[in-house]
Coordinates of C-alpha atoms in Angstrom, one line a residue:
Chain A
X119 CA -13.9 -33.1 35.0
X120 CA -11.1 -35.5 35.7
X121 CA -11.2 -38.4 33.2
X122 CA -8.7 -41.2 34.0
X123 CA -5.9 -41.3 31.5
X124 CA -6.9 -44.6 30.1
X125 CA -10.5 -43.5 29.5
X126 CA -9.1 -40.2 28.1
X127 CA -7.0 -42.2 25.7
X128 CA -9.8 -44.2 24.3
X129 CA -12.1 -41.2 24.1
X130 CA -9.4 -39.2 22.5
X131 CA -9.1 -41.6 19.6
X132 CA -12.8 -41.6 19.0
X133 CA -13.1 -37.8 19.2
X134 CA -10.1 -37.1 17.0
X135 CA -11.2 -39.6 14.3
X136 CA -14.6 -38.1 14.2
X137 CA -13.2 -34.5 14.3
X138 CA -10.8 -35.2 11.5
X139 CA -13.6 -36.6 9.3
X140 CA -15.8 -33.5 9.8
X141 CA -13.0 -31.1 9.5
X142 CA -12.1 -32.7 6.1
X143 CA -15.7 -32.6 5.0
X144 CA -16.1 -28.9 5.9
X145 CA -12.7 -28.0 4.3
X146 CA -13.5 -29.7 1.0
X147 CA -16.9 -28.1 0.9
X148 CA -15.5 -24.7 1.6
X149 CA -12.7 -24.8 -0.9
X150 CA -14.7 -25.0 -4.1
X151 CA -16.6 -22.2 -5.7
X152 CA -19.9 -23.6 -4.3
X153 CA -20.0 -23.5 -0.6
X154 CA -22.0 -25.9 1.5
X155 CA -25.5 -24.7 2.2
X156 CA -26.4 -23.6 5.7
X157 CA -28.4 -26.8 6.1
X158 CA -25.5 -29.0 4.9
X159 CA -23.0 -27.4 7.3
X160 CA -25.5 -27.6 10.1
X161 CA -26.2 -31.2 9.3
X162 CA -22.5 -32.0 9.3
X163 CA -22.1 -30.4 12.7
X164 CA -25.2 -32.2 14.1
X165 CA -23.8 -35.5 12.8
X166 CA -20.6 -34.8 14.6
X167 CA -22.3 -33.9 17.8
X168 CA -24.3 -37.1 17.6
X169 CA -21.1 -39.1 17.1
X170 CA -19.7 -37.6 20.2
X171 CA -22.8 -37.8 22.3
X172 CA -22.2 -35.3 25.1
X173 CA -18.4 -35.3 24.6
X174 CA -16.6 -32.2 23.5
X175 CA -13.0 -32.7 22.3
X176 CA -12.2 -29.6 24.5
X177 CA -12.1 -32.1 27.3
X178 CA -8.9 -33.7 25.9
X179 CA -7.2 -30.3 25.9
X180 CA -8.4 -29.6 29.4
X181 CA -7.1 -32.9 30.6
X182 CA -3.7 -32.2 29.1
X183 CA -3.8 -28.7 30.5
X184 CA -4.5 -30.0 34.0
X185 CA -1.4 -32.2 33.7
X186 CA 0.7 -29.3 32.5
X187 CA -0.6 -27.2 35.4
X188 CA 0.5 -29.8 37.9
X189 CA 3.8 -30.7 36.3
X190 CA 7.1 -28.9 37.4
X191 CA 8.2 -27.3 34.2
X192 CA 10.5 -24.6 32.8
X193 CA 14.0 -23.5 33.7
X194 CA 12.8 -23.2 37.4
X195 CA 11.2 -26.6 37.3
X196 CA 8.1 -25.3 39.1
X197 CA 4.5 -26.3 38.8
X198 CA 1.7 -23.7 38.4
X199 CA 0.2 -24.6 41.8
X200 CA 1.5 -21.2 43.1
X201 CA -0.1 -19.3 40.2
X202 CA -2.6 -16.6 41.3
X203 CA -5.3 -16.3 38.7
X204 CA -7.0 -13.7 40.9
X205 CA -8.6 -15.7 43.6
X206 CA -5.4 -16.7 45.4
X207 CA -2.5 -19.0 44.6
X208 CA -3.5 -22.2 43.0
X209 CA -7.3 -21.4 43.0
X210 CA -8.6 -22.4 39.5
X211 CA -12.4 -22.9 40.1
X212 CA -14.2 -19.7 39.0
X213 CA -11.1 -17.7 38.4
X214 CA -11.5 -17.3 34.6
X215 CA -15.0 -15.9 35.0
X216 CA -13.6 -12.9 36.9
X217 CA -11.0 -12.0 34.2
X218 CA -9.9 -9.7 32.7
X219 CA -9.0 -7.8 35.8
X220 CA -6.2 -5.7 37.3
X221 CA -3.3 -7.7 38.8
X222 CA -1.2 -5.5 41.1
X223 CA 1.9 -7.7 40.9
X224 CA 2.1 -7.3 37.2
X225 CA 0.7 -3.7 37.1
X226 CA -1.6 -4.6 34.2
X227 CA -5.2 -5.5 33.4
X228 CA -4.8 -9.1 32.1
X229 CA -7.0 -11.6 30.4
X230 CA -6.6 -15.3 31.3
X231 CA -3.9 -15.9 28.7
X232 CA -1.9 -12.9 29.7
X233 CA -2.1 -14.1 33.3
X234 CA -1.1 -17.7 32.5
X235 CA 1.8 -16.3 30.5
X236 CA 2.8 -14.1 33.5
X237 CA 2.8 -17.2 35.8
X238 CA 4.9 -19.2 33.3
X239 CA 7.4 -16.4 33.2
X240 CA 7.6 -15.5 36.9
X241 CA 7.2 -19.0 38.4
X242 CA 8.6 -21.3 35.8
X243 CA 11.1 -19.0 34.2
X244 CA 9.9 -19.3 30.6
X245 CA 10.8 -16.3 28.4
X246 CA 8.0 -14.1 27.1
X247 CA 9.4 -14.6 23.6
X248 CA 9.1 -18.4 24.0
X249 CA 5.5 -18.1 25.1
X250 CA 4.6 -15.8 22.2
X251 CA 6.5 -17.8 19.6
X252 CA 3.7 -20.2 18.8
X253 CA 0.6 -19.6 20.9
X254 CA -1.9 -21.1 18.4
X255 CA -1.3 -24.8 17.9
X256 CA -1.7 -27.2 15.0
X257 CA -2.1 -30.9 14.7
X258 CA 1.6 -31.7 14.7
X259 CA 2.6 -28.8 17.0
X260 CA 0.2 -28.6 20.0
X261 CA 0.1 -25.4 22.0
X262 CA 0.6 -25.7 25.8
X263 CA -1.2 -22.4 26.2
X264 CA -4.3 -23.7 24.5
X265 CA -4.3 -26.7 26.8
X266 CA -3.8 -24.7 29.9
X267 CA -6.6 -22.3 28.9
X268 CA -8.9 -25.3 28.3
X269 CA -8.2 -26.5 31.8
X270 CA -8.7 -23.2 33.5
X271 CA -11.9 -22.1 31.6
X272 CA -13.5 -25.5 32.1
X273 CA -13.2 -24.9 35.8
X274 CA -15.4 -21.8 35.5
X275 CA -18.3 -23.6 33.9
X276 CA -21.5 -22.5 35.8
X277 CA -19.9 -19.4 37.2
X278 CA -21.3 -15.9 36.4
X279 CA -19.1 -13.7 34.2
X280 CA -17.9 -11.0 36.6
X281 CA -14.9 -9.0 35.4
X282 CA -14.1 -6.2 37.9
X283 CA -14.6 -2.6 36.7
X284 CA -13.8 -1.1 40.1
X285 CA -10.4 0.3 39.3
X286 CA -9.8 3.1 36.8
X287 CA -7.3 0.9 34.9
X288 CA -10.1 -1.7 34.4
X289 CA -12.5 1.0 33.2
X290 CA -9.8 2.3 30.9
X291 CA -9.3 -1.1 29.4
X292 CA -13.0 -1.4 28.7
X293 CA -13.1 2.1 27.1
X294 CA -10.1 1.3 24.9
X295 CA -11.8 -1.9 23.8
X296 CA -14.9 0.0 23.0
X297 CA -13.0 2.5 20.8
X298 CA -11.0 -0.2 19.1
X299 CA -14.2 -2.1 18.3
X300 CA -15.3 0.9 16.2
X301 CA -12.0 1.8 14.6
X302 CA -12.3 1.6 10.8
X303 CA -9.0 1.4 8.9
X304 CA -7.2 -0.7 6.3
X305 CA -7.8 -1.3 2.6
X306 CA -11.5 -2.3 3.1
X307 CA -12.3 0.4 5.8
X308 CA -13.5 -2.4 8.1
X309 CA -13.9 -2.3 11.9
X310 CA -15.3 -4.9 14.2
X311 CA -18.6 -3.1 13.8
X312 CA -18.7 -3.6 10.1
X313 CA -19.4 -7.3 10.7
X314 CA -20.8 -7.2 14.3
X315 CA -23.2 -4.3 14.8
X316 CA -26.4 -5.4 13.1
X317 CA -29.0 -8.1 13.9
X318 CA -29.4 -11.2 11.9
X319 CA -26.6 -10.6 9.3
X320 CA -24.2 -13.1 7.9
X321 CA -21.1 -13.4 5.8
X322 CA -21.7 -16.1 3.2
X323 CA -23.5 -18.6 5.6
X324 CA -21.7 -17.7 8.8
X325 CA -24.0 -15.9 11.2
X326 CA -22.6 -12.8 12.7
X327 CA -23.4 -12.0 16.3
X328 CA -24.4 -8.4 16.9
X329 CA -21.7 -7.7 19.5
X330 CA -23.2 -4.2 20.3
X331 CA -26.2 -6.1 21.8
X332 CA -25.9 -7.6 25.2
X333 CA -27.8 -10.9 24.4
X334 CA -25.5 -11.6 21.5
X335 CA -22.3 -10.8 23.4
X336 CA -23.4 -13.0 26.2
X337 CA -24.1 -15.9 23.9
X338 CA -20.8 -15.5 22.1
X339 CA -18.7 -14.8 25.2
X340 CA -20.0 -17.7 27.3
X341 CA -19.1 -20.2 24.6
X342 CA -15.5 -19.1 24.1
X343 CA -12.8 -20.3 24.3
X344 CA -14.1 -23.2 22.1
X345 CA -13.3 -26.3 20.2
X346 CA -13.3 -25.4 16.4
X347 CA -14.5 -28.4 14.4
X348 CA -13.3 -26.9 11.1
X349 CA -9.8 -26.7 12.4
X350 CA -9.8 -29.7 14.8
X351 CA -8.3 -27.5 17.5
X352 CA -9.2 -25.8 20.7
X353 CA -9.0 -22.1 20.3
X354 CA -8.7 -19.2 22.8
X355 CA -10.2 -15.8 22.9
X356 CA -6.8 -14.3 21.9
X357 CA -7.1 -16.5 18.8
X358 CA -10.7 -15.4 18.0
X359 CA -9.8 -11.7 18.1
X360 CA -6.6 -12.4 16.1
X361 CA -8.5 -14.2 13.4
X362 CA -11.1 -11.5 13.1
X363 CA -8.4 -8.8 12.7
X364 CA -7.1 -11.0 9.9
X365 CA -10.5 -10.9 8.2
X366 CA -10.6 -7.2 8.9
X367 CA -7.4 -6.9 6.7
X368 CA -5.5 -5.3 9.5
X369 CA -1.9 -6.1 10.3
X370 CA -1.4 -8.7 13.0
X371 CA -1.9 -7.8 16.7
X372 CA 1.0 -9.0 18.9
X373 CA 0.0 -11.9 21.1
X374 CA -1.2 -10.7 24.5
X375 CA -1.0 -7.1 23.5
X376 CA -3.0 -4.4 25.2
X377 CA -5.2 -4.0 22.1
X378 CA -6.4 -7.6 22.2
X379 CA -6.7 -7.5 25.9
X380 CA -8.9 -4.4 25.8
X381 CA -11.2 -6.0 23.3
X382 CA -11.6 -9.0 25.5
X383 CA -12.3 -6.7 28.4
X384 CA -14.9 -4.9 26.5
X385 CA -16.7 -8.2 25.5
X386 CA -16.3 -9.7 29.0
X387 CA -17.8 -6.6 30.7
X388 CA -20.7 -6.6 28.3
X389 CA -21.3 -10.2 29.1
X390 CA -21.3 -9.6 32.9
X391 CA -23.9 -11.7 34.7
X392 CA -24.2 -14.4 32.1
X393 CA -23.3 -17.9 33.1
X394 CA -20.2 -19.3 31.6
X395 CA -21.0 -22.6 29.8
X396 CA -18.0 -23.0 27.5
X397 CA -15.9 -24.3 26.1
X398 CA -18.4 -24.8 23.3
X399 CA -18.1 -26.6 20.0
X400 CA -18.0 -24.2 17.1
X401 CA -18.1 -24.6 13.3
Chain B
X178 CA -4.7 12.1 7.2
X179 CA -4.3 12.9 10.8
X180 CA -7.2 13.6 13.1
X181 CA -5.9 17.2 13.6
X182 CA -6.3 17.8 9.8
X183 CA -9.8 16.5 9.8
X184 CA -10.7 18.7 12.7
X185 CA -9.2 21.6 10.7
X186 CA -11.3 20.6 7.7
X187 CA -14.4 20.6 9.8
X188 CA -13.6 24.0 11.3
X189 CA -12.4 25.7 8.1
X190 CA -15.0 24.4 5.7
X191 CA -18.0 24.3 7.9
X192 CA -17.2 27.1 10.2
X193 CA -18.2 24.8 13.0
X194 CA -16.3 24.6 16.3
X195 CA -16.5 20.8 16.0
X196 CA -16.8 20.7 19.8
X197 CA -19.3 17.8 20.1
X198 CA -16.9 15.2 19.1
X199 CA -13.9 16.3 21.1
X200 CA -14.2 13.7 23.8
X201 CA -14.3 11.0 21.1
X202 CA -11.1 12.5 19.6
X203 CA -9.2 11.6 22.7
X204 CA -10.6 8.1 22.7
X205 CA -9.8 7.7 19.0
X206 CA -6.3 9.0 19.5
X207 CA -5.7 6.6 22.3
X208 CA -7.1 3.7 20.2
X209 CA -4.8 4.6 17.3
X210 CA -1.8 4.9 19.6
X211 CA -2.5 1.5 21.1
X212 CA -3.0 0.0 17.6
X213 CA 0.3 1.5 16.3
X214 CA 2.1 0.0 19.3
X215 CA 0.4 -3.4 19.3
X216 CA 0.3 -4.4 15.6
X217 CA 3.1 -5.8 13.5
X218 CA 3.4 -5.9 9.7
X219 CA 2.9 -9.4 8.3
X220 CA 2.7 -10.5 4.7
X221 CA 0.9 -7.9 2.6
X222 CA -0.6 -6.3 5.7
X223 CA 1.7 -3.5 6.6
X224 CA 1.5 -0.9 9.4
X225 CA 0.5 1.7 6.9
X226 CA -2.9 0.2 7.1
X227 CA -3.4 2.1 10.3
X228 CA -2.9 5.4 8.6
X229 CA -6.4 6.8 8.3
X230 CA -7.5 8.7 5.2
X231 CA -10.0 11.5 5.3
X232 CA -13.0 9.3 4.9
X233 CA -12.0 6.9 7.6
X234 CA -11.1 9.7 9.9
X235 CA -14.4 11.4 9.5
X236 CA -16.4 8.2 9.8
X237 CA -14.5 7.2 12.9
X238 CA -14.8 10.6 14.4
X239 CA -18.6 10.9 13.9
X240 CA -19.5 7.2 14.5
X241 CA -20.4 6.8 10.8
X242 CA -22.8 9.7 10.9
X243 CA -20.9 12.9 10.1
X244 CA -22.6 16.3 9.7
X245 CA -24.3 16.4 6.3
X246 CA -22.1 19.3 5.0
X247 CA -19.0 17.3 5.6
X248 CA -20.6 14.2 4.2
X249 CA -21.4 16.0 0.9
X250 CA -18.1 17.6 0.7
X251 CA -16.1 14.4 1.1
X252 CA -18.4 12.4 -1.1
X253 CA -17.9 14.9 -3.9
X254 CA -14.2 14.6 -3.4
X255 CA -14.3 10.8 -3.6
X256 CA -16.6 10.9 -6.6
X257 CA -14.2 13.3 -8.5
X258 CA -11.5 10.7 -8.0
X259 CA -13.4 7.8 -9.6
X260 CA -11.7 6.6 -12.8
X261 CA -14.2 5.4 -15.4
X262 CA -13.1 2.8 -18.0
X263 CA -11.5 3.8 -21.3
X264 CA -14.0 4.6 -24.0
X265 CA -17.0 4.0 -21.8
X266 CA -16.3 0.3 -22.1
X267 CA -18.0 -0.9 -18.9
X268 CA -18.7 -4.5 -19.5
X269 CA -16.1 -7.4 -19.6
X270 CA -16.5 -11.1 -19.4
X271 CA -19.2 -12.2 -16.9
X272 CA -17.6 -15.6 -16.4
X273 CA -14.5 -14.0 -15.1
X274 CA -16.7 -11.6 -13.1
X275 CA -18.4 -14.6 -11.5
X276 CA -15.1 -16.0 -10.3
X277 CA -14.2 -12.6 -8.8
X278 CA -17.6 -12.3 -7.1
X279 CA -17.1 -15.7 -5.5
X280 CA -13.6 -15.1 -4.3
X281 CA -13.1 -13.7 -0.8
X282 CA -9.4 -14.1 -0.9
X283 CA -6.6 -11.5 -0.8
X284 CA -5.1 -8.7 1.3
X285 CA -5.1 -10.7 4.6
X286 CA -1.8 -11.3 6.3
X287 CA -2.2 -15.1 5.6
X288 CA -2.5 -14.4 1.8
X289 CA 0.8 -14.4 0.1
X290 CA 1.5 -11.2 -1.9
X291 CA 0.8 -13.3 -5.0
X292 CA -2.7 -14.3 -4.1
X293 CA -5.2 -12.7 -6.5
X294 CA -7.6 -10.4 -4.7
X295 CA -11.2 -11.4 -5.1
X296 CA -14.3 -9.1 -5.1
X297 CA -15.8 -10.6 -1.9
X298 CA -19.3 -9.8 -3.4
X299 CA -20.9 -13.0 -2.2
X300 CA -19.7 -12.3 1.3
X301 CA -22.2 -9.5 1.5
X302 CA -24.7 -9.8 -1.4
X303 CA -27.1 -12.2 -3.0
X304 CA -26.4 -12.4 -6.7
X305 CA -27.2 -15.5 -8.9
X306 CA -30.3 -17.2 -7.6
X307 CA -28.4 -20.6 -7.8
X308 CA -25.8 -19.5 -5.3
X309 CA -27.3 -20.0 -1.8
X310 CA -24.2 -19.2 0.2
X311 CA -24.5 -15.5 0.1
X312 CA -24.1 -13.0 2.9
X313 CA -26.5 -10.3 3.9
X314 CA -24.4 -7.2 5.0
X315 CA -25.4 -5.6 1.7
X316 CA -28.7 -5.5 -0.2
X317 CA -29.7 -8.3 -2.6
X318 CA -28.4 -7.8 -6.2
X319 CA -30.4 -10.7 -7.6
X320 CA -31.4 -10.0 -11.3
X321 CA -29.6 -6.7 -11.0
X322 CA -29.4 -5.9 -14.7
X323 CA -32.8 -7.5 -15.5
X324 CA -34.5 -5.4 -12.9
X325 CA -32.7 -2.1 -13.3
X326 CA -31.9 -2.0 -17.0
X327 CA -28.6 -0.9 -18.6
X328 CA -29.0 2.8 -19.0
X329 CA -25.8 4.8 -19.3
X330 CA -26.6 6.4 -16.0
X331 CA -27.0 3.1 -14.2
X332 CA -23.8 1.7 -15.7
X333 CA -22.0 4.8 -14.5
X334 CA -23.6 4.7 -11.1
X335 CA -22.8 1.0 -10.6
X336 CA -19.2 1.5 -11.8
X337 CA -18.8 4.2 -9.3
X338 CA -20.4 2.1 -6.5
X339 CA -17.9 -0.7 -7.0
X340 CA -15.0 1.7 -7.6
X341 CA -15.8 3.7 -4.5
X342 CA -18.9 3.0 -2.5
X343 CA -18.1 6.0 -0.3
X344 CA -18.5 8.4 -3.2
X345 CA -22.3 8.0 -2.8
X346 CA -22.6 6.9 0.8
X347 CA -19.7 8.2 2.9
X348 CA -19.6 5.7 5.7
X349 CA -20.9 2.7 3.8
X350 CA -19.9 -0.7 5.0
X351 CA -18.9 -1.6 1.4
X352 CA -15.2 -1.4 0.6
X353 CA -13.8 1.0 -2.0
X354 CA -12.5 -1.6 -4.4
X355 CA -11.1 0.6 -7.2
X356 CA -10.1 3.6 -5.0
X357 CA -8.0 1.3 -2.7
X358 CA -6.5 -0.5 -5.6
X359 CA -7.9 -3.9 -4.5
X360 CA -9.5 -4.4 -7.9
X361 CA -8.2 -3.0 -11.2
X362 CA -10.2 -1.7 -14.2
X363 CA -10.3 -5.0 -16.0
X364 CA -11.6 -6.8 -13.0
X365 CA -14.3 -4.2 -12.3
X366 CA -15.4 -4.6 -15.9
X367 CA -15.8 -8.4 -15.5
X368 CA -17.8 -7.9 -12.3
X369 CA -20.0 -5.3 -14.1
X370 CA -20.7 -7.9 -16.8
X371 CA -21.7 -10.4 -14.1
X372 CA -24.2 -7.8 -12.9
X373 CA -25.5 -6.7 -16.3
X374 CA -25.0 -9.3 -19.0
X375 CA -28.3 -11.0 -19.9
X376 CA -26.4 -14.3 -20.1
X377 CA -25.0 -14.0 -16.6
X378 CA -26.6 -16.2 -14.0
X379 CA -27.4 -13.1 -12.0
X380 CA -30.0 -12.2 -14.6
X381 CA -31.4 -15.7 -15.3

């Protein structure tokens, strides 16, 4: 997907106008005591989809990400063309679908964001602290990482999810993710399982995938990262896990930490074999 | 409480070697170590939230299905710590209870320390038939008082359930609102009224 910049500009305006309207509608509906009914929320999202036809605002993030990827940046004024996402320097197509995986140069199992951050540090000279300072963007402060992730994951559409589990370090990351998924703690005694281990449940009207079941993990994992209509932003898997830990009433996980990485590994491995068809459009 | 102590509980009180779960102990310890390293305190969410108490330790260790002796023992301990309201005065103002049942706010790192903690009840339960935006992690409580009456035993049972769900079901998914301090006595009385008052929309 390489929309010309003029076309992107026009489409951008259309998408963002529509997105802002729906985000506002959902936010207002969610703020009062009476929440919108499932049908209302669904109708709102359908209306939005219709407005966009086949367009997903994630495209805009991907286009900006592609530009960032190709532009010499950082203290070393380097582009990311030399970044090895696992399939060799500069190879983007299909790379996301094979993460998380072990990267010998870094000596770590990394998800796509950790790997991009690594390239930004080693090739471009950005500091880890700069990258972690504001990974999740907002309307007036867009995140470069979100755009880069949008670009990279879009280039894995149609590829089978295939994270490696050959190395002991990769299997350890999976095992750690599995344990963390079940770890109950905090003032409400919640774990990921509290909300994601039964079929057909919901919180208020939000449907909860049963992430202990393969079909549900596959459906969830192949849609993320995603454009979130209610926030009007593209969000990554690091964001998704971070926000669920918030709802879990846990303290905040550090960006790109081993804990979040392990949970992503757990989900990715459970989704193995499914075809990646994100970024999806989510509530 | 540390994992080691819980293993000691199990060994001392049950006379069991507690061998079956040992492999899980290593995994649990690794998970806790990773969490302690990887989380940071933010807003009201401090790192002490990763200190497990006895109930959490046991539920984690036995994947929410601990040996029945251990279960009864810990439930009894939790039940003994339930504080019932002064003078058996169980019921407050159902309107305030409704607001609390609706609110899912509080205790997250994005809630300021001043945000009033809600009851989250609608996140998991159906209550008033007019509120369609209810969750389904817990059983329906529609017409709770009307269906189940207001006997002293039921008032006491329901109070204890809200105060500490683990006192009657050790690894329940329901939080321990009173025990953890998330809700105070006055707030629980309001929520009780929402469940039991004949005028409450739950019972109409």
